[in-house]
Short mmCIF file of C-alpha atoms in Angstrom, two decimals:
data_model
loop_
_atom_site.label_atom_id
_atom_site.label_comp_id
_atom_site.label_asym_id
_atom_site.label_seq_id
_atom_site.Cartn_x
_atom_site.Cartn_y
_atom_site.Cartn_z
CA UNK A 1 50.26 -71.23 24.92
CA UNK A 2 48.08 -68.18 23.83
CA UNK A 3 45.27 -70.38 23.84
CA UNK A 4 45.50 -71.39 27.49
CA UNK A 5 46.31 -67.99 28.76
CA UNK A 6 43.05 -66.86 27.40
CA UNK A 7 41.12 -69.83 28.95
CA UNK A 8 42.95 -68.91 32.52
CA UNK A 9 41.43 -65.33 32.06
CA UNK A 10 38.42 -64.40 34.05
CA UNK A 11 35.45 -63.21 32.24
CA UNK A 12 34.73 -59.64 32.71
CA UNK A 13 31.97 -59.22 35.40
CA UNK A 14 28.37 -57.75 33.64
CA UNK A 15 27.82 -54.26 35.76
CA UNK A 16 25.00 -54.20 38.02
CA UNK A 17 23.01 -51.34 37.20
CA UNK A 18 22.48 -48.54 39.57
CA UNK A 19 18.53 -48.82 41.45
CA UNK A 20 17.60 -45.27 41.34
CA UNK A 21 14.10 -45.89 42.65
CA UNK A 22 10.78 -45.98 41.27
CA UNK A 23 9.65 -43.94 38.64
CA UNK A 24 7.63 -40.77 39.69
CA UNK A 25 3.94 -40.33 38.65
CA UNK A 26 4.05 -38.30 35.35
CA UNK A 27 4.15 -34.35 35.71
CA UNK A 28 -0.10 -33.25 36.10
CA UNK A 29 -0.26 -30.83 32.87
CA UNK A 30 -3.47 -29.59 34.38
CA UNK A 31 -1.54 -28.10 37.06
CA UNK A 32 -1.77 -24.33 37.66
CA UNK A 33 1.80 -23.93 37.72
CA UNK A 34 2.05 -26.38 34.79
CA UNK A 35 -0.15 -24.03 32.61
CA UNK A 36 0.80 -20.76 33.80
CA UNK A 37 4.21 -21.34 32.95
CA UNK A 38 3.12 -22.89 29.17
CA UNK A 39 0.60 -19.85 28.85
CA UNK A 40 3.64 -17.35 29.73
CA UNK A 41 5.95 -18.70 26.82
CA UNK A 42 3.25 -18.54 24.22
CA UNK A 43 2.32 -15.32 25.15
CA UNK A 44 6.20 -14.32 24.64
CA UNK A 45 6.58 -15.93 21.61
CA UNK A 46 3.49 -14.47 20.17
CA UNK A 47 4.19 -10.86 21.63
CA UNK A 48 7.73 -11.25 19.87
CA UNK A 49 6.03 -12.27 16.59
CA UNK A 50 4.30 -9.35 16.73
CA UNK A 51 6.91 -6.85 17.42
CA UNK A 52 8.90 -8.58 14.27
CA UNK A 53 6.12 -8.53 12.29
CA UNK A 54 5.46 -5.07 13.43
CA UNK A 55 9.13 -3.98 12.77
CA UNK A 56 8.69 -5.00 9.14
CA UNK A 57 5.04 -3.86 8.38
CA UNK A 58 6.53 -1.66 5.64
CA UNK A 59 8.00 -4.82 4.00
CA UNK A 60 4.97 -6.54 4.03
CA UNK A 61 2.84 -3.71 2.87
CA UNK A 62 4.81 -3.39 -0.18
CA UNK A 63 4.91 -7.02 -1.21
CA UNK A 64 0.84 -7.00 -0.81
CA UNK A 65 0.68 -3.61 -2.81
CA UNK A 66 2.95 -5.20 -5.44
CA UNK A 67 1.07 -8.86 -4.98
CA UNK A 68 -2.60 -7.02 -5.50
CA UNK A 69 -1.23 -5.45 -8.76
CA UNK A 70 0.28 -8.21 -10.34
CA UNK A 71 -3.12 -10.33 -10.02
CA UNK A 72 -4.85 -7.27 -11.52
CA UNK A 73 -2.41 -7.07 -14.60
CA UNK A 74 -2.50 -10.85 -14.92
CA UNK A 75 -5.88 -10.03 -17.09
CA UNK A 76 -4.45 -8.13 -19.77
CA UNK A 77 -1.27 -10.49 -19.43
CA UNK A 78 -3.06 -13.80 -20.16
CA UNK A 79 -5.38 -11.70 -22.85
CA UNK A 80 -1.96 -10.69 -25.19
CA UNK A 81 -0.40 -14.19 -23.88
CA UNK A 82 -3.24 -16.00 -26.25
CA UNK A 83 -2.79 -14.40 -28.91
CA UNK A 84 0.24 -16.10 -29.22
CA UNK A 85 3.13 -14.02 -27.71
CA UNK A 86 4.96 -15.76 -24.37
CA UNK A 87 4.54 -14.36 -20.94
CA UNK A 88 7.76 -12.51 -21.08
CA UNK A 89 6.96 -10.44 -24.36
CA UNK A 90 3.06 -10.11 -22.49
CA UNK A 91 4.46 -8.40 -19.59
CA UNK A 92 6.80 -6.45 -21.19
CA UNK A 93 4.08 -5.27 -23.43
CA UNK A 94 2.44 -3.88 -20.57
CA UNK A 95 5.00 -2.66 -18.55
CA UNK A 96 6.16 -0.53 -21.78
CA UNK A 97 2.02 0.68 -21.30
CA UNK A 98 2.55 1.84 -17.67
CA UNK A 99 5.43 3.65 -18.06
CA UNK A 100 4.46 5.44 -20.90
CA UNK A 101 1.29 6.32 -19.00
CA UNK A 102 3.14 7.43 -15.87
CA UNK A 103 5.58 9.82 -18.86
CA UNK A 104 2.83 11.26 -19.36
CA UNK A 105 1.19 11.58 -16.07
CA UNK A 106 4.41 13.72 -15.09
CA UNK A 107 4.68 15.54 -17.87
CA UNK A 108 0.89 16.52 -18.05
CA UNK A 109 0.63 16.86 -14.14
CA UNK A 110 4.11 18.62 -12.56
CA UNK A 111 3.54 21.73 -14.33
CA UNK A 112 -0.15 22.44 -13.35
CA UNK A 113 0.24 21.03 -9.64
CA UNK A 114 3.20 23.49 -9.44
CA UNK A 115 1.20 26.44 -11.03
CA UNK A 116 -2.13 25.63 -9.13
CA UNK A 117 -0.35 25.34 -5.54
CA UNK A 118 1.39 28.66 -5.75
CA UNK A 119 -1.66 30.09 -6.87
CA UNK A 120 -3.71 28.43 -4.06
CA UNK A 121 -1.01 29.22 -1.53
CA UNK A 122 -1.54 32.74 -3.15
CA UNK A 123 -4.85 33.13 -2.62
CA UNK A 124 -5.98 31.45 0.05
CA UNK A 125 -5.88 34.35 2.55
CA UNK A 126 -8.17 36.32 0.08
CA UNK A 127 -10.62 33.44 -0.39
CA UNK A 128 -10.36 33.18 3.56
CA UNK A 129 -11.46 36.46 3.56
CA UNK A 130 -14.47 36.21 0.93
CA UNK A 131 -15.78 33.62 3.39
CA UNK A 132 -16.50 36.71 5.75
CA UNK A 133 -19.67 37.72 3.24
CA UNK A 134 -21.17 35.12 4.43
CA UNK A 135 -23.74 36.69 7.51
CA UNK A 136 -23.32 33.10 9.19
CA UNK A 137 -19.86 32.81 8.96
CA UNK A 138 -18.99 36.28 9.84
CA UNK A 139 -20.68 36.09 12.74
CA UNK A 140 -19.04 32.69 13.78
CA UNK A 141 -16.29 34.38 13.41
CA UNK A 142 -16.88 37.71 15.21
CA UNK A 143 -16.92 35.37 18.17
CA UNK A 144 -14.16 32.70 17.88
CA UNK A 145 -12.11 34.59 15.38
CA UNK A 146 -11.33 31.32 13.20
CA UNK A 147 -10.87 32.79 10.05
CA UNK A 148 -8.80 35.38 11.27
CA UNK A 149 -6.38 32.95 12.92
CA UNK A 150 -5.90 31.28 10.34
CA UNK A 151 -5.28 34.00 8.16
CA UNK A 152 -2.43 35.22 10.55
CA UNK A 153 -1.07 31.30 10.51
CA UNK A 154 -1.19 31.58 6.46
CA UNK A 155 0.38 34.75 6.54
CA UNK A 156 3.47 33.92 8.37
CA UNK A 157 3.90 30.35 6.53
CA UNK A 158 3.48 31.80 3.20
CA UNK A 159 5.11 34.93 3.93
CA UNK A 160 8.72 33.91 3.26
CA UNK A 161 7.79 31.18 0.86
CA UNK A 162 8.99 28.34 3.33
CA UNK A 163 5.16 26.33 3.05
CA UNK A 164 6.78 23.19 1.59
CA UNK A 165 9.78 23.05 3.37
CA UNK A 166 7.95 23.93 6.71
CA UNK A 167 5.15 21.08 5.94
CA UNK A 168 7.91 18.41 5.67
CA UNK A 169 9.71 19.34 8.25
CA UNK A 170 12.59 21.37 7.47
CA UNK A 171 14.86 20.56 4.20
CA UNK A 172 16.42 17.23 5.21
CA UNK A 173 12.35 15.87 5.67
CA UNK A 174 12.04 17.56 1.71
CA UNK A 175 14.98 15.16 1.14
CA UNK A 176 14.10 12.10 2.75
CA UNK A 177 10.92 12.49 1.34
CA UNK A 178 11.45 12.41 -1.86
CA UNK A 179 14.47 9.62 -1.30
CA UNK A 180 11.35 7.14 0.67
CA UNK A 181 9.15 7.81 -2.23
CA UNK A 182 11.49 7.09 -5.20
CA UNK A 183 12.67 3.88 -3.11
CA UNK A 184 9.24 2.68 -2.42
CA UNK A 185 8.05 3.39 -5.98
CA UNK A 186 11.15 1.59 -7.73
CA UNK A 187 10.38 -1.73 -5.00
CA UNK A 188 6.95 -1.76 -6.11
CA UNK A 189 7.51 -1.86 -9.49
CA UNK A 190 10.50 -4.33 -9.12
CA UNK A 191 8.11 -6.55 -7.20
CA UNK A 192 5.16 -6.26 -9.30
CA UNK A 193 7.39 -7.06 -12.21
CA UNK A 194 8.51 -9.97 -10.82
CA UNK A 195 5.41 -11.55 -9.26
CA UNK A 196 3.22 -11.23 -12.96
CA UNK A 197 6.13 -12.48 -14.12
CA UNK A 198 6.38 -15.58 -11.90
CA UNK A 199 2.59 -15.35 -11.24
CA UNK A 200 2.06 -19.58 -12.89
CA UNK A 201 5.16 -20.87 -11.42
CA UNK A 202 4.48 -19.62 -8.12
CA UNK A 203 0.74 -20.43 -8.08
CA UNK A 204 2.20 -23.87 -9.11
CA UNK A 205 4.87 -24.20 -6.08
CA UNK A 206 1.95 -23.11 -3.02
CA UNK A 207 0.01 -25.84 -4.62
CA UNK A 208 2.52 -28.43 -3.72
CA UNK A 209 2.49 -27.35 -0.27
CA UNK A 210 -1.11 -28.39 0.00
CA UNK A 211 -2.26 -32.06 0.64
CA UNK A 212 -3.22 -34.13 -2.47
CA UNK A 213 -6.78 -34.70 -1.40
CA UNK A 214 -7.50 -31.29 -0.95
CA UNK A 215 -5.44 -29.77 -4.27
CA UNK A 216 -7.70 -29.68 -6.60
CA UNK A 217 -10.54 -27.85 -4.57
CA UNK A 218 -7.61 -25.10 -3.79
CA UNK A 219 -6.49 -24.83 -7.15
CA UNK A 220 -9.91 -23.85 -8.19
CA UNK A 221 -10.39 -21.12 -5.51
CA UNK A 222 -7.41 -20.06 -6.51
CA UNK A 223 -7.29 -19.06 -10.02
CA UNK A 224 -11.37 -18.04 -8.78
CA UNK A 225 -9.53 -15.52 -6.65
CA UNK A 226 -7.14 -14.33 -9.23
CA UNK A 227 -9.71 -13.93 -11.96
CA UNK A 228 -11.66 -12.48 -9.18
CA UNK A 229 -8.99 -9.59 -8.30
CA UNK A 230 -8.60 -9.30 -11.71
CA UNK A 231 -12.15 -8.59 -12.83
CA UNK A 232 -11.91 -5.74 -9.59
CA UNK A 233 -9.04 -4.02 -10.78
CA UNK A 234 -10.48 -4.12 -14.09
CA UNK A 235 -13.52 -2.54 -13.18
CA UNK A 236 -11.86 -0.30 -11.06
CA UNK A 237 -9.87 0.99 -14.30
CA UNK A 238 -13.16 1.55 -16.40
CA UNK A 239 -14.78 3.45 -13.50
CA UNK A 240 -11.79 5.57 -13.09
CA UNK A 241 -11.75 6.08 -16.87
CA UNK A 242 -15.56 7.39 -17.05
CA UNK A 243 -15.13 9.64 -13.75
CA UNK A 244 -11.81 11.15 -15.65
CA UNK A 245 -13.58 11.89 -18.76
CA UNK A 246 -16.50 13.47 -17.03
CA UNK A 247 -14.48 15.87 -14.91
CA UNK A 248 -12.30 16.65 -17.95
CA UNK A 249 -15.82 18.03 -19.25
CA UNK A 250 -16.91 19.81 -16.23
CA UNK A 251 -13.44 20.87 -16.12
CA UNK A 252 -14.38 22.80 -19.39
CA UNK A 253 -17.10 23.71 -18.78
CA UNK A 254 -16.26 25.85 -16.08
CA UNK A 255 -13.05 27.28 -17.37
CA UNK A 256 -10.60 25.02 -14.96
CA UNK A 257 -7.00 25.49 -16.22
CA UNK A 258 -5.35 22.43 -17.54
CA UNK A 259 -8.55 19.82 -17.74
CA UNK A 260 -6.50 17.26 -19.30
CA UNK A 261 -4.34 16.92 -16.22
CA UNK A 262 -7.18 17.31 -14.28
CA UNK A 263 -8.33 14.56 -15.90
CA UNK A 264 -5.51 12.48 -15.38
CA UNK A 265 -5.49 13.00 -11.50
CA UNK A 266 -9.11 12.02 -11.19
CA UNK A 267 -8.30 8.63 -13.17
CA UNK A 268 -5.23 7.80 -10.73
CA UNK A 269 -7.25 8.92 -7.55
CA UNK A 270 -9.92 6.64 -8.80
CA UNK A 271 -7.65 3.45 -8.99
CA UNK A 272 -7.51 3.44 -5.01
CA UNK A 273 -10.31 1.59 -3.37
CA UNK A 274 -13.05 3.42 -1.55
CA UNK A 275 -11.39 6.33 -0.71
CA UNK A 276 -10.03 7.36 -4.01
CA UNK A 277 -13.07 8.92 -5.64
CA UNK A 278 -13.55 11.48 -2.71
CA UNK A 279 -9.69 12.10 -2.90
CA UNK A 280 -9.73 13.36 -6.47
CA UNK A 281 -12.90 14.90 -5.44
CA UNK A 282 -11.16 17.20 -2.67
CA UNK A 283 -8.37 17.54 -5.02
CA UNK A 284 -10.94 18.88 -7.63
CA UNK A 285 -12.55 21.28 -5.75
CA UNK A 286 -9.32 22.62 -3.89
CA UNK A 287 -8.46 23.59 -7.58
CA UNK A 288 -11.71 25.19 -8.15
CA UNK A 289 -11.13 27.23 -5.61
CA UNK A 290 -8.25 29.07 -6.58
CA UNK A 291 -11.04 30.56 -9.02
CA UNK A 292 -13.51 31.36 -6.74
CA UNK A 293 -15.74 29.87 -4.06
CA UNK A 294 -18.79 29.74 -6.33
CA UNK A 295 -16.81 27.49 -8.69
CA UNK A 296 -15.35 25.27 -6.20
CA UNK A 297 -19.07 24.84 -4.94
CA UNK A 298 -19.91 23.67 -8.23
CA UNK A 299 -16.95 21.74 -8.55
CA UNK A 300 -17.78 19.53 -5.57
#
């Protein structure tokens, strides 16, 4: 019976699909209106990019600072690693190094930066007014009267002892100066530490990304570039160390106070690239001049 009520049932009719016409000639992408509007999104996008990428400029100026040190440590990390101590003892070999070094820094510099400011702020109307001697300058002055303004402008800074506060603008800028700079000190140094750290294993990982045929050509511009960096920052150190030793000297020489610090802050100044020699150069002669301006002339 169920067998000849299904033969008695109609088969379902197939559904005739809907004619929606011809297809249209594909869309011209050489069109004006084609590329204009393509041209308009990129240019969003990229403008977009940039403000993100210009919203976290700090970030990435960090990691680099932190990236460019770890490659110049690598050196001295792979140099303890052969003589048979791991990379973890290596780098914490020379970590121990810096921050012994930067103990010392502070305790040799704080004191004598402190000392030497006042005594600069002190003095700088009087050496201001030595300058007058001078037939050249007094006359320059006779007519635009630029030693004499700034004399008044030193004078009411450094009259109530507000120089500092007034330079940073106010005491909450003292504050959240010194709160940026601890913060951006402690990231660097967390960063560096970890990127010498994970400097193989992360060398290792970009490598992957690249394709096979061209990995082996990569990896050998890339350790080139490391050992390269390296060699720099090297350098760099045994520049610094020759320029410190040699204004220690001079320092000496001409009765500087405190030539060991002195010292010190011509070997960090050095470490920055191209401008850092005539940084601790300025810095040099600034402190000469709290002597006198025959000193400071042949301090610079």
């Amino acid at each position: 019976m169920a067998i000849s009520e299904r033969m008695k049932r109609k088969p379902k009719e197939t559904p005739i699909a809907a004619d929606f016409g011809a297809a249209g000639a594909p869309m011209d992408r050489g069109h004006p209106f084609y590329f204009g509007f393509v041209a308009t999104i990129g240019a969003l996008s990229a403008f977009v990019l940039m403000r993100a990428l210009a919203s976290a400029s700090q970030v990435f100026v960090l990691i680099l600072v932190a990236l460019f040190l770890a490659t110049g440590l690598n050196p001295a990390v792979e140099a303890i690693r052969r003589r048979g101590i791991s990379r973890a003892g290596a780098v914490s070999i020379i970590f121990a190094a810096v921050i012994v070094f930067v103990g010392l820094f502070a305790a040799l510099i704080i004191p004598p930066v402190i000392t030497q400011g006042t005594n600069l702020i002190e003095t700088a109307p009087s050496l201001l007014e030595s300058l007058k001697n001078n037939a050249t300058i007094a006359n320059f002055n006779d007519h635009y009267g630029v030693i004499d303004t700034l004399q008044k402008k030193l004078s009411s800074v450094t009259s109530d002892g507000t120089l500092l506060i007034t330079a940073f603008g106010g005491v909450i800028g003292v504050g959240k100066s010194v709160l940026s700079g601890t913060f951006t000190a402690l990231t660097i140094i967390v960063l560096t530490l970890y990127f010498i750290t994970s400097l193989p294993q992360a060398t290792e990982l970009g490598l992957k990304l690249v394709p096979a045929s061209r990995r082996p050509r990569v990896a050998a511009l890339t350790e080139a570039i490391i050992a390269r960096v390296g060699a720099f920052v090297g350098s760099q150190i045994l520049v610094s160390f020759f320029a410190s030793v040699f204004m220690t000297v001079l320092a000496l020489i001409l009765g500087l106070p405190s030539p060991v610090a002195i010292g010190i802050i011509i070997f960090i100044c050095g470490l920055v690239p191209l401008i850092g020699h005539f940084l601790g150069a300025g810095i040099y002669t600034i402190i000469a001049l709290t002597h006198s301006v025959t000193i400071g002339i042949a301090a610079f």
